[in-house]
Short mmCIF file of C-alpha atoms and ligand atoms in Angstrom, two decimals:
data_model
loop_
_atom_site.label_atom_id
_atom_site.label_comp_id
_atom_site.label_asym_id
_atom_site.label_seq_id
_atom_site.Cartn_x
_atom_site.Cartn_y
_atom_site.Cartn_z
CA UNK A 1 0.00 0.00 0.00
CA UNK A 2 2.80 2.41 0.23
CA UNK A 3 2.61 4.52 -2.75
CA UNK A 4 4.04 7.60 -1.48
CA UNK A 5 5.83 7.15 2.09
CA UNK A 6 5.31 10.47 2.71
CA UNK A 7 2.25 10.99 2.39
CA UNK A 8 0.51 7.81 3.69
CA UNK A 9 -2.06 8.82 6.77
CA UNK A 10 -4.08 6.35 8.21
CA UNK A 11 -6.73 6.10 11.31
CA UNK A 12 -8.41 4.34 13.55
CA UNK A 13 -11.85 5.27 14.38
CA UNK A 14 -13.69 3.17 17.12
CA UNK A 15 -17.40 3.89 18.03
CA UNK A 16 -17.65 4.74 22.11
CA UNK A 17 -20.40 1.98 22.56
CA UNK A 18 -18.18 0.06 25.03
CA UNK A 19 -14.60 -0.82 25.84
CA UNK A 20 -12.33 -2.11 22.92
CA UNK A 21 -12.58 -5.69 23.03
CA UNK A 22 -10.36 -8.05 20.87
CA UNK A 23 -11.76 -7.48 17.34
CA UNK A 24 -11.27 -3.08 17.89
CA UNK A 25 -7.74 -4.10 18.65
CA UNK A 26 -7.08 -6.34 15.70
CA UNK A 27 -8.65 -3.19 13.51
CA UNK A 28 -6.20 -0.98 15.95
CA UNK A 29 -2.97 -3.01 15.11
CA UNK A 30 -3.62 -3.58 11.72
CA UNK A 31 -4.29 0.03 10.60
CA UNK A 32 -1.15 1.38 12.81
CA UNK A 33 1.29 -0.46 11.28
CA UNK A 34 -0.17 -0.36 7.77
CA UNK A 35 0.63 3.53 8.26
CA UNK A 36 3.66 2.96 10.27
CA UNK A 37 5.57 0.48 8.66
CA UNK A 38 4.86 2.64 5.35
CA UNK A 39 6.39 5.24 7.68
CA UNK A 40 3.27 7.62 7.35
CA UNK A 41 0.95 9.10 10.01
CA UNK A 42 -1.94 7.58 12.33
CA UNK A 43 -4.82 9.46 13.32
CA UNK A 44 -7.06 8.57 16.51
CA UNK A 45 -11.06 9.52 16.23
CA UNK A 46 -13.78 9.49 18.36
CA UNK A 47 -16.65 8.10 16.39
CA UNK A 48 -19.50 9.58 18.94
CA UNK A 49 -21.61 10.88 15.70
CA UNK A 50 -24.34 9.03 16.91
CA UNK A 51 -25.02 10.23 20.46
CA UNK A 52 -27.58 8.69 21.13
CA UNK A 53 -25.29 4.71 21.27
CA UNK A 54 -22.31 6.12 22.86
CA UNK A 55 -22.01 5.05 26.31
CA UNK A 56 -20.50 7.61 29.28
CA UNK A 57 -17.03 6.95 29.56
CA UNK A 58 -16.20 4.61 27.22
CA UNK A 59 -14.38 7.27 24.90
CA UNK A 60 -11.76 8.04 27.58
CA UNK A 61 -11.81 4.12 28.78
CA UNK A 62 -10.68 3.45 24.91
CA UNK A 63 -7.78 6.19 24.83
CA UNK A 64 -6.60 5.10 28.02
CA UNK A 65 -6.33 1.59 26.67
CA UNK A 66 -4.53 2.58 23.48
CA UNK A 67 -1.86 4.33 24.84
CA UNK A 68 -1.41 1.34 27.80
CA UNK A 69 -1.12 -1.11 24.69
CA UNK A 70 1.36 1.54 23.44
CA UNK A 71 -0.47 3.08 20.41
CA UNK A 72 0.82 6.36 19.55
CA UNK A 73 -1.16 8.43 17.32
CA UNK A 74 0.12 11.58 15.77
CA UNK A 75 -1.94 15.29 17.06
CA UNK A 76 -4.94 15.14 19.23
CA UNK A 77 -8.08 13.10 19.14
CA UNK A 78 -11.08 13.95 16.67
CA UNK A 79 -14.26 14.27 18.39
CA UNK A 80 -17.07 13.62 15.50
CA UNK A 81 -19.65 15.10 18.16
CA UNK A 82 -17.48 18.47 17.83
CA UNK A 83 -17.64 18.23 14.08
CA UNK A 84 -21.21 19.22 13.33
CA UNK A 85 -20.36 22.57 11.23
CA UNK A 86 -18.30 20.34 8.95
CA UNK A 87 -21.13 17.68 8.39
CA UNK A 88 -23.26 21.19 7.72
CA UNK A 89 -21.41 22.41 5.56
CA UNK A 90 -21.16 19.12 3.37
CA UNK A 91 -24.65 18.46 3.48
CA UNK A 92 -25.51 22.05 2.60
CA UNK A 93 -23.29 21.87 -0.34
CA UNK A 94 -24.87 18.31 -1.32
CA UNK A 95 -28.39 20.19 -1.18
CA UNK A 96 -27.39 23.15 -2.94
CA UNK A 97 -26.17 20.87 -5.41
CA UNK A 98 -29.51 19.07 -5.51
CA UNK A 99 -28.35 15.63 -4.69
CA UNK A 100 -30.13 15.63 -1.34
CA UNK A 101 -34.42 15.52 -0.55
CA UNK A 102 -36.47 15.59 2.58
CA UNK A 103 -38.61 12.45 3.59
CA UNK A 104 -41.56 12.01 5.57
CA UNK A 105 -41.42 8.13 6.02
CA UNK A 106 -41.23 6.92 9.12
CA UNK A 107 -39.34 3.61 10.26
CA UNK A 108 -42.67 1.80 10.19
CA UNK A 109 -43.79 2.66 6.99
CA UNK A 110 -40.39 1.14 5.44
CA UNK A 111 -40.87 -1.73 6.87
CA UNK A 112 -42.29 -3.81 3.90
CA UNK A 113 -39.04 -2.77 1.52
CA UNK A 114 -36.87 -5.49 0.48
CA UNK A 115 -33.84 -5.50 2.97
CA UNK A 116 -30.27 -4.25 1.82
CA UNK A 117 -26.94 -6.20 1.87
CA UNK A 118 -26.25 -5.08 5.27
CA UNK A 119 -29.61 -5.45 7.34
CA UNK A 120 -31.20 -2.59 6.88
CA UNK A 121 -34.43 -1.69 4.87
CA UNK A 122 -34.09 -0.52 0.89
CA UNK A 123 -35.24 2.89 0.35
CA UNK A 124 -38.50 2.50 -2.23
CA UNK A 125 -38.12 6.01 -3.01
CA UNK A 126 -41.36 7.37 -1.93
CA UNK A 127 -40.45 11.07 -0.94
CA UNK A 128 -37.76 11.46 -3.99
CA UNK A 129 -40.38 13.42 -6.13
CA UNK A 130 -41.62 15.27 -3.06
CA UNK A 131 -43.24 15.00 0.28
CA UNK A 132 -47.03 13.34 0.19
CA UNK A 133 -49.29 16.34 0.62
CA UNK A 134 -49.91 17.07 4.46
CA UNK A 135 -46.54 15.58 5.56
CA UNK A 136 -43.23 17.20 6.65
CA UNK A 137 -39.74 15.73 6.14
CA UNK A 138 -38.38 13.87 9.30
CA UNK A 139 -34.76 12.82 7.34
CA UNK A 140 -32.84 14.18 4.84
CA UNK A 141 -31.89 11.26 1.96
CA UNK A 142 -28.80 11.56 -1.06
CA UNK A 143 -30.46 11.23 -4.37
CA UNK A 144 -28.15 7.91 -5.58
CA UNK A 145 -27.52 7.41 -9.27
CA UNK A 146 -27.83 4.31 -10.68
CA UNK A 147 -24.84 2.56 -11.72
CA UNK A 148 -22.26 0.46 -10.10
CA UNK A 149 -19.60 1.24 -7.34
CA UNK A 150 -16.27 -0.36 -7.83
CA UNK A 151 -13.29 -0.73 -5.58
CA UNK A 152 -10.46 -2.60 -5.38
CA UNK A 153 -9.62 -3.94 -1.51
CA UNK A 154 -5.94 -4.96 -0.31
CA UNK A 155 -7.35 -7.60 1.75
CA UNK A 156 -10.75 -9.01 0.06
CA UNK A 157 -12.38 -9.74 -3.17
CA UNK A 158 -12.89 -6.78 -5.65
CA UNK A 159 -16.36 -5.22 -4.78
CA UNK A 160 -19.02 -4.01 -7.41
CA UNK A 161 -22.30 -2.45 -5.62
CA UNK A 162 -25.06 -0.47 -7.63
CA UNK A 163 -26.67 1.08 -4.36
CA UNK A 164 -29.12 2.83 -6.10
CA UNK A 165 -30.69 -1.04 -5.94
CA UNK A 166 -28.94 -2.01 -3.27
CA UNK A 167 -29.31 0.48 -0.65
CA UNK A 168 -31.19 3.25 -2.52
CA UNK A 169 -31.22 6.85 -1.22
CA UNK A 170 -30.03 7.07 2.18
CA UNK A 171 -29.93 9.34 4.90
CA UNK A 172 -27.49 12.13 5.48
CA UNK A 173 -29.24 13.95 8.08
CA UNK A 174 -31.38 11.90 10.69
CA UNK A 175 -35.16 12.10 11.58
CA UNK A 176 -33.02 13.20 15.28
CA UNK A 177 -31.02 15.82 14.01
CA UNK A 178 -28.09 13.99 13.78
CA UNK A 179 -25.63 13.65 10.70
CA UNK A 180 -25.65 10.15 9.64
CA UNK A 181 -21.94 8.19 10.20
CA UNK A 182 -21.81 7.90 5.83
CA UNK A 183 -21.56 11.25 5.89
CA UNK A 184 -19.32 11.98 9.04
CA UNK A 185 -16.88 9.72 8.15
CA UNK A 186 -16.15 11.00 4.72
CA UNK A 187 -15.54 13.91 5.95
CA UNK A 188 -13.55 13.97 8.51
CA UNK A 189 -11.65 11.20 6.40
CA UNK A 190 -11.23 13.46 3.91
CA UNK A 191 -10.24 16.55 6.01
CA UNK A 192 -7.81 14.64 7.79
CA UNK A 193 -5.90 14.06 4.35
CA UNK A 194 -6.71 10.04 4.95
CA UNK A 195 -5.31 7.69 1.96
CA UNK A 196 -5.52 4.31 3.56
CA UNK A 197 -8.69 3.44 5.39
CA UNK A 198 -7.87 -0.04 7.09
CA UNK A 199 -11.07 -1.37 8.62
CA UNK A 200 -13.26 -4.48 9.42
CA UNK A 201 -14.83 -6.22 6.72
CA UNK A 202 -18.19 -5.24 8.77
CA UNK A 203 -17.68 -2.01 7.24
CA UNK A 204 -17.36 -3.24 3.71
CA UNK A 205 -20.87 -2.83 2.64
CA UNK A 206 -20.72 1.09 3.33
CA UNK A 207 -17.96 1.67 1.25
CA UNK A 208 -19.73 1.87 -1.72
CA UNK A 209 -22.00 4.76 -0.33
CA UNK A 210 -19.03 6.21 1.28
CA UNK A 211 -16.86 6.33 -2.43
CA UNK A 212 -20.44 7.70 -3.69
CA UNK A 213 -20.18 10.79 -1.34
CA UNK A 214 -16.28 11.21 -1.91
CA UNK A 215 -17.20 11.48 -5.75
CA UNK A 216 -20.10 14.00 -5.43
CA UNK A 217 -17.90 16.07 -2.63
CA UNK A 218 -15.09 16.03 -5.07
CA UNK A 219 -12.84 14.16 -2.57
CA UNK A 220 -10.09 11.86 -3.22
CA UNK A 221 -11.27 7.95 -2.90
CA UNK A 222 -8.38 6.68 -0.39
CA UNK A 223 -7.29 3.24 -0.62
CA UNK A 224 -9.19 0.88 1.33
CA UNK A 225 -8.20 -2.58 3.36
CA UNK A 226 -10.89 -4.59 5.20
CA UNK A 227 -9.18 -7.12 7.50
CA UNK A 228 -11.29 -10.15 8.81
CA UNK A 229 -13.15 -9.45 11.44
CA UNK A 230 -12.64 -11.66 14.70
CA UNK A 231 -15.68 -14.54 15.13
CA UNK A 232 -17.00 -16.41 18.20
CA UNK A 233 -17.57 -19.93 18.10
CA UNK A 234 -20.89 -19.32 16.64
CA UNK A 235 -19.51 -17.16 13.68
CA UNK A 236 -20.82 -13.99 14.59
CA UNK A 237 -18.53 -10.56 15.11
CA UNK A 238 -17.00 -10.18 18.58
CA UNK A 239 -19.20 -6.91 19.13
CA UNK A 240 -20.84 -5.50 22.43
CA UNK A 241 -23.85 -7.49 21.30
CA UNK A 242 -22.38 -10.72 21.18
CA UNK A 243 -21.46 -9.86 24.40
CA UNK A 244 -17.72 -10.11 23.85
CA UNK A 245 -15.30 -9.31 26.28
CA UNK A 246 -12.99 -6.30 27.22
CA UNK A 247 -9.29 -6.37 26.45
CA UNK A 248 -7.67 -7.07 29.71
CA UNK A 249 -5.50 -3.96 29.81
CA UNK A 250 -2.81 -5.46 32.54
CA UNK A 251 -1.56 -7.73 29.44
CA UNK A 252 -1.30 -5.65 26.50
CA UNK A 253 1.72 -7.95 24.84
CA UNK A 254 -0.25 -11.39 25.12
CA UNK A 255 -3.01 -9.07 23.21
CA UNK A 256 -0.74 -7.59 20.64
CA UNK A 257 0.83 -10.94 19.82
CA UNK A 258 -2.60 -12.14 19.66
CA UNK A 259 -3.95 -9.32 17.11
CA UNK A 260 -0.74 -10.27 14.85
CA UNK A 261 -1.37 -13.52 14.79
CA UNK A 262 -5.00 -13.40 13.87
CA UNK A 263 -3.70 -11.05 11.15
CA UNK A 264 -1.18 -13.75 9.70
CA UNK A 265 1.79 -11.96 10.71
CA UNK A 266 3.71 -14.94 12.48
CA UNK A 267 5.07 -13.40 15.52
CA UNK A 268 7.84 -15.15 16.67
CA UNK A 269 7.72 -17.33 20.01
CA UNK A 270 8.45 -14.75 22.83
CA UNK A 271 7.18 -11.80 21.94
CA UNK A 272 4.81 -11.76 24.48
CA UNK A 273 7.40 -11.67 26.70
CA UNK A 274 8.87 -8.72 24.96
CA UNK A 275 8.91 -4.86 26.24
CA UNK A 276 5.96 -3.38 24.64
CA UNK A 277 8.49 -1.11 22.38
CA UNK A 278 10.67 -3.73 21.42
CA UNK A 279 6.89 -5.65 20.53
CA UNK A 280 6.10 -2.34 18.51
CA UNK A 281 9.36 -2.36 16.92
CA UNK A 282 8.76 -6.09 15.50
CA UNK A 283 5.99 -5.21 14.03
CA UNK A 284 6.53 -2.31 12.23
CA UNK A 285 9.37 -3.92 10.70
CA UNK A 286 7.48 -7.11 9.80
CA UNK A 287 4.42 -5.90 8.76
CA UNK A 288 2.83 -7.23 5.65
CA UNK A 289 -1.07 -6.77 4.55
CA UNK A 290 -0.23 -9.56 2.02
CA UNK A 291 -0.57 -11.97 4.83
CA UNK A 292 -3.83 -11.03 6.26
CA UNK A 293 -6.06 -13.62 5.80
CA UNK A 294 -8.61 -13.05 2.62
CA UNK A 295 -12.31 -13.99 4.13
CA UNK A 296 -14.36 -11.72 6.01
CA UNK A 297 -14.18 -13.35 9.54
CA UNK A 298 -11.63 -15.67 11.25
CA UNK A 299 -12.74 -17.24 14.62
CA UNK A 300 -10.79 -16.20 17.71
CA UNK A 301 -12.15 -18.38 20.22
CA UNK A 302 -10.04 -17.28 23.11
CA UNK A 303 -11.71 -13.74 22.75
CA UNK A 304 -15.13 -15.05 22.24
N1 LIG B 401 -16.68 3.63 14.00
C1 LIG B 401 -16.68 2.43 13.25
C2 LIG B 401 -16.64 1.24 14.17
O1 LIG B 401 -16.21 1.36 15.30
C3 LIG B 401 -15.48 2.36 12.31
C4 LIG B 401 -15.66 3.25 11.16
C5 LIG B 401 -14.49 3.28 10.21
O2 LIG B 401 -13.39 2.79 10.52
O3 LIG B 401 -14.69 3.84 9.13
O4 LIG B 401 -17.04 0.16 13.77
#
């Protein structure tokens, strides 16, 4: 991935729902060193967009944990819930531009449309030529082109989405009054100067929607990697509702050595053992996103 040392930024970008248990740390590791080792810059932010799921205290208990696992990120931390004028200003250029329309459908009403790739309901498109008469808009939706999405991953399968049928036109700006994460993250992606985005394949399926806004923002697309996402026994995501557990910060190196591993990077017997620095050091200069493994989720029973 390192097409110009100097300018490679990456960033991690964890959601405050709950402490980072093993799968945030595997995303952690592996988007450090893909920056690092290409000797480029690493960028902490607080995804807290969505207010409403962030729980109190879980931000700080997440910094606190990076930097005891020794992550060192480069300027201070990004607070998406101090961001709003940005996501404003987007938006408002996306409506100005026309690419944006006001709905009046409420969760209930969508709940015949077909469902999309990731879970959520299709948008049939009943507010795109205007609001029924009598009703008010609750969300504000991006008017989405037909026509597919391609991208090239370093880690999975190319992807091709049309999410005009896929998705359809989805929200920017929330029946709550909150910016919708698509839109958040481009930004402050793109502010940030971000050209690798290394992430869990949970977050594949957005990534058409998110190269959709890039385009009509006239960002750059950066380059994306979508490492495997750690499993349970039952194959589901190590998340907060699979109940999985917290990192036990008193043993960052077992951890660490851990993350590698799941990532294919063959740390050598001992490096548990290692100072965390000397771990760090290791690998930096070992890192290789050729030997991630290619599927979307790899069990990591130990964690689950
Ligand atoms: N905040 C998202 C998460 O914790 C990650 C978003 C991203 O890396 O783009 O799952």
């Amino acid at each position: 991935m390192n097409v110009d040392s100097g300018r490679v930024v990456g960033r991690f970008a964890p959601s405050p729902t709950g402490p980072l248990h093993f799968g945030s740390i595997v995303a952690a590791v592996g988007s450090c060193l893909a920056a690092r080792s290409a000797g480029g810059r690493w960028l902490l932010r607080i995804e807290d967009v969505d207010a409403p799921r962030a729980v109190p205290g879980a931000a700080e208990g997440i910094v606190r944990t990076l930097a005891r696992f020794g992550f060192e990120w480069d300027g201070p931390v990004v607070w998406q819930s101090r961001r709003t004028a940005a996501y404003r200003d987007a938006f408002e250029r996306l409506r100005a531009a026309g690419q944006v329309f006001g709905c009046a459908c409420t969760r209930r009403e969508m709940a015949d449309s077909a469902l999309a790739r990731d879970g959520t309901r299709r948008y049939p498109g009943t507010c795109r030529e205007g609001l029924p008469a009598g009703r008010e808009a609750r969300a504000w939706r991006l008017r989405v082109a037909p026509g597919a999405v391609r991208f090239d991953d370093a880690v999975q399968a190319p992807v091709a989405e049309d999410v005009a049928a896929d998705v359809g036109d989805f929200v920017l700006l929330r029946a709550d009054g909150l910016f919708a994460y698509q839109l958040a993250v481009v930004v402050d992606d793109a502010e940030a100067g971000v050209t690798e985005v290394v992430r869990g394949a949970d977050l594949l399926d957005s990534t058409p929607r998110q190269i959709l806004l890039q385009r009509l923002l006239g960002y750059p697309t950066p380059r994306y990697a979508h490492l495997p996402v750690a499993g349970n026994a039952a194959g589901e995501k190590l998340s907060k509702q699979t109940l999985a557990r917290a990192v036990d910060d008193a043993r960052p190196q077992q951890v660490l050595v851990d993350a590698l591993s799941f990532l294919g990077q063959a740390p050598p017997d001992g490096l548990a053992e290692a100072e965390l620095d000397a771990l760090w050091a290791w690998a930096r200069a070992h890192w290789s996103m050729a030997r991630v493994p290619r599927c979307r989720l790899v069990p990591a029973l130990r964690y689950g």
